[in-house]
Short mmCIF file of C-alpha atoms in Angstrom, two decimals:
data_model
loop_
_atom_site.label_atom_id
_atom_site.label_comp_id
_atom_site.label_asym_id
_atom_site.label_seq_id
_atom_site.Cartn_x
_atom_site.Cartn_y
_atom_site.Cartn_z
CA MET A 1 -5.58 -33.72 113.93
CA SER A 2 -8.32 -36.28 114.30
CA PHE A 3 -10.03 -38.16 111.52
CA ARG A 4 -13.27 -36.38 112.29
CA THR A 5 -11.63 -32.93 111.92
CA LYS A 6 -9.97 -33.97 108.67
CA LEU A 7 -13.29 -35.24 107.31
CA PHE A 8 -15.04 -32.02 108.38
CA LEU A 9 -12.37 -29.86 106.66
CA ILE A 10 -12.58 -31.88 103.42
CA PHE A 11 -16.37 -31.62 103.49
CA LEU A 12 -16.19 -27.85 104.22
CA ILE A 13 -13.67 -27.24 101.41
CA THR A 14 -15.79 -29.29 98.99
CA VAL A 15 -18.96 -27.36 99.89
CA LEU A 16 -17.20 -23.96 99.64
CA ALA A 17 -15.64 -24.89 96.31
CA SER A 18 -19.00 -26.09 94.94
CA VAL A 19 -20.83 -22.96 96.12
CA SER A 20 -18.10 -20.71 94.73
CA LEU A 21 -18.13 -22.52 91.39
CA VAL A 22 -21.94 -22.30 91.11
CA ALA A 23 -21.93 -18.61 92.14
CA TYR A 24 -19.23 -17.81 89.57
CA GLY A 25 -21.12 -19.71 86.85
CA VAL A 26 -24.42 -17.96 87.61
CA THR A 27 -22.75 -14.54 87.70
CA HIS A 28 -20.79 -15.16 84.51
CA TYR A 29 -23.74 -16.50 82.50
CA THR A 30 -26.12 -13.82 83.82
CA GLN A 31 -23.67 -11.09 82.90
CA ALA A 32 -23.14 -12.60 79.44
CA ALA A 33 -26.91 -12.80 78.88
CA PHE A 34 -27.36 -9.19 80.02
CA GLU A 35 -24.55 -7.98 77.74
CA GLU A 36 -26.06 -9.87 74.80
CA MET A 37 -29.49 -8.37 75.48
CA ASP A 38 -27.93 -4.91 75.81
CA ALA A 39 -26.07 -5.38 72.51
CA GLN A 40 -29.31 -6.42 70.79
CA ARG A 41 -31.09 -3.33 72.10
CA THR A 42 -28.23 -1.12 70.99
CA GLU A 43 -28.29 -2.67 67.52
CA ALA A 44 -32.05 -2.15 67.36
CA LEU A 45 -31.68 1.50 68.35
CA VAL A 46 -28.91 2.08 65.80
CA ALA A 47 -30.95 0.38 63.08
CA GLN A 48 -33.99 2.48 63.98
CA PHE A 49 -31.93 5.68 63.97
CA LYS A 50 -30.43 4.83 60.57
CA LYS A 51 -33.89 4.08 59.19
CA GLU A 52 -35.33 7.36 60.54
CA PHE A 53 -32.26 9.26 59.37
CA ALA A 54 -32.58 7.84 55.85
CA GLN A 55 -36.34 8.49 55.78
CA ARG A 56 -35.94 12.08 56.97
CA GLY A 57 -33.08 12.53 54.53
CA GLU A 58 -35.30 11.42 51.66
CA GLU A 59 -37.98 13.88 52.79
CA VAL A 60 -35.44 16.72 52.78
CA VAL A 61 -34.10 15.62 49.37
CA HIS A 62 -37.64 15.66 48.00
CA GLN A 63 -38.40 19.14 49.38
CA VAL A 64 -35.10 20.64 48.18
CA GLU A 65 -35.65 19.15 44.72
CA ASN A 66 -39.13 20.70 44.73
CA ILE A 67 -37.56 24.08 45.48
CA ALA A 68 -34.93 23.54 42.77
CA ASN A 69 -37.58 22.58 40.21
CA ALA A 70 -39.89 25.49 41.05
CA GLU A 71 -40.41 28.08 38.34
CA ILE A 72 -39.61 30.96 40.70
CA THR A 73 -36.22 29.39 41.52
CA LEU A 74 -35.44 28.95 37.84
CA ARG A 75 -36.34 32.59 37.16
CA MET A 76 -34.12 33.70 40.05
CA ALA A 77 -31.18 31.61 38.78
CA LEU A 78 -31.58 32.93 35.23
CA ASP A 79 -31.86 36.52 36.43
CA LEU A 80 -28.78 36.22 38.66
CA ALA A 81 -26.76 34.68 35.82
CA ARG A 82 -27.11 37.88 33.78
CA PRO A 83 -24.39 40.51 34.03
CA ASN A 84 -25.10 43.30 36.54
CA ALA A 85 -27.93 41.34 38.17
CA ASP A 86 -29.29 42.70 41.46
CA PRO A 87 -29.19 39.94 44.10
CA SER A 88 -30.91 42.19 46.67
CA LEU A 89 -34.22 41.48 44.94
CA TYR A 90 -34.07 37.89 46.23
CA VAL A 91 -32.89 38.42 49.82
CA HIS A 92 -36.14 37.13 51.38
CA ASP A 93 -36.91 34.32 48.93
CA ALA A 94 -35.28 31.62 51.07
CA THR A 95 -37.62 32.42 53.96
CA GLY A 96 -40.67 31.91 51.77
CA ALA A 97 -39.27 28.70 50.29
CA ALA A 98 -38.53 27.35 53.78
CA GLN A 99 -42.09 28.06 54.93
CA ASP A 100 -43.68 26.67 51.78
CA HIS A 101 -41.70 23.41 51.92
CA GLY A 102 -41.57 22.80 55.67
CA LEU A 103 -37.82 23.20 56.01
CA ASP A 104 -35.96 24.90 58.85
CA PHE A 105 -32.97 25.94 56.75
CA VAL A 106 -32.91 27.18 53.14
CA GLU A 107 -30.16 29.10 51.36
CA PHE A 108 -29.65 30.16 47.76
CA VAL A 109 -26.02 30.44 46.67
CA ASN A 110 -24.70 31.88 43.42
CA ALA A 111 -22.14 30.08 41.22
CA ASP A 112 -19.22 31.92 42.83
CA GLY A 113 -20.32 30.83 46.32
CA THR A 114 -21.97 34.12 47.30
CA LEU A 115 -24.95 33.70 49.59
CA ILE A 116 -27.98 35.32 47.91
CA SER A 117 -30.68 34.49 50.45
CA SER A 118 -30.80 32.70 53.81
CA ALA A 119 -33.88 31.74 55.80
CA GLN A 120 -31.96 30.96 59.00
CA TYR A 121 -29.38 33.76 59.03
CA PRO A 122 -30.36 36.71 56.78
CA ALA A 123 -27.45 38.83 58.06
CA ARG A 124 -24.98 36.51 56.30
CA VAL A 125 -26.28 37.40 52.83
CA GLY A 126 -23.35 38.45 50.66
CA TYR A 127 -20.85 36.23 52.43
CA LYS A 128 -19.10 33.38 50.63
CA SER A 129 -20.05 29.73 51.11
CA ASP A 130 -17.03 28.18 49.42
CA TRP A 131 -17.80 24.66 50.66
CA VAL A 132 -20.85 24.39 48.41
CA SER A 133 -19.16 25.59 45.24
CA SER A 134 -16.03 23.48 45.82
CA ALA A 135 -17.91 20.22 45.21
CA LYS A 136 -18.47 19.57 41.53
CA ASP A 137 -21.58 17.39 41.62
CA TRP A 138 -24.38 17.59 44.17
CA LYS A 139 -26.90 16.00 41.78
CA ASP A 140 -27.29 12.59 43.44
CA SER A 141 -25.90 13.39 46.87
CA THR A 142 -27.78 12.17 49.91
CA ALA A 143 -28.60 14.10 53.04
CA PHE A 144 -25.72 14.78 55.41
CA LEU A 145 -25.21 16.33 58.83
CA LYS A 146 -24.16 19.96 58.89
CA LYS A 147 -23.51 22.47 61.64
CA GLU A 148 -25.71 25.50 60.95
CA GLU A 149 -24.64 28.87 62.24
CA LEU A 150 -27.57 30.86 63.56
CA PRO A 151 -27.79 34.39 64.96
CA ASP A 152 -28.17 33.00 68.49
CA GLY A 153 -25.90 29.95 68.31
CA VAL A 154 -25.48 26.79 66.27
CA ALA A 155 -27.74 23.88 65.38
CA LEU A 156 -27.33 20.49 63.80
CA SER A 157 -29.20 19.93 60.56
CA LEU A 158 -29.93 17.22 58.08
CA THR A 159 -28.91 19.05 54.91
CA VAL A 160 -29.22 18.50 51.17
CA VAL A 161 -27.66 20.50 48.32
CA ARG A 162 -29.00 20.58 44.79
CA THR A 163 -27.70 22.45 41.77
CA LEU A 164 -29.58 24.25 39.09
CA PRO A 165 -27.37 24.55 35.98
CA VAL A 166 -27.63 27.91 34.26
CA GLY A 167 -25.41 27.97 31.20
CA ASP A 168 -21.95 26.85 32.28
CA LYS A 169 -22.51 27.88 35.91
CA ASN A 170 -24.42 26.35 38.78
CA PHE A 171 -26.95 27.90 41.14
CA TYR A 172 -27.08 26.11 44.50
CA ILE A 173 -30.08 25.38 46.68
CA ILE A 174 -29.27 24.25 50.22
CA GLY A 175 -32.07 23.01 52.45
CA GLY A 176 -32.31 21.20 55.72
CA ARG A 177 -34.21 20.26 58.83
CA ARG A 178 -33.09 20.74 62.40
CA LEU A 179 -32.07 17.62 64.32
CA ASP A 180 -33.13 18.18 67.90
CA GLN A 181 -35.28 16.71 70.66
CA ASN A 182 -38.29 16.58 68.36
CA PHE A 183 -36.37 14.28 66.02
CA LEU A 184 -35.38 12.02 68.91
CA ALA A 185 -38.94 12.03 70.23
CA SER A 186 -40.21 10.81 66.86
CA LEU A 187 -38.06 7.67 66.98
CA VAL A 188 -39.98 4.44 67.59
CA LEU A 189 -37.81 2.62 70.11
CA PRO A 190 -37.78 -0.99 71.26
CA ALA A 191 -39.63 -1.69 74.51
CA GLY A 192 -37.87 -0.43 77.62
CA MET A 193 -35.59 2.03 75.80
CA ARG A 194 -35.46 5.81 75.71
CA THR A 195 -33.19 8.35 74.02
CA LEU A 196 -31.62 11.44 75.49
#
């Protein structure tokens, strides 16, 4: 092999190695920058969702507490605490409370867990809701996600439970708002992002 060929091969290998090294560096640093930007956007979206979730939760807490503190709710709880009370008188009260307070879901549950009134599923009145009566203290609980059974399917709700003590028993008020596309549409997202 001649000196000229050897020199050409060394030059060619040096150029190929340099180009490969630069291409790898550009690709690696570009990918790292893109991943960092993507992580920042994801963090911003998660922070925004948590903020909206907490804000909506506080709204639901406020509305459910308004229902719990209403005079008509207190009268209902006192009446149902008496022996031989007629719960059928209050079957439609949850629907009115839901409309008055802008909630999608409202239920009134007796101390033994019996559903007295339901805005979202009136046919379930009389059934037991043991999950609500199994917890001892709902007083300072925050909003939580709950799967709501509806006559035509299920929905996800942001739900709050409050208790109204009547003697040594509790009367439960459950209220919530549907989490759906309208909730996602109300999120203020960082530039260039969208939610599905």
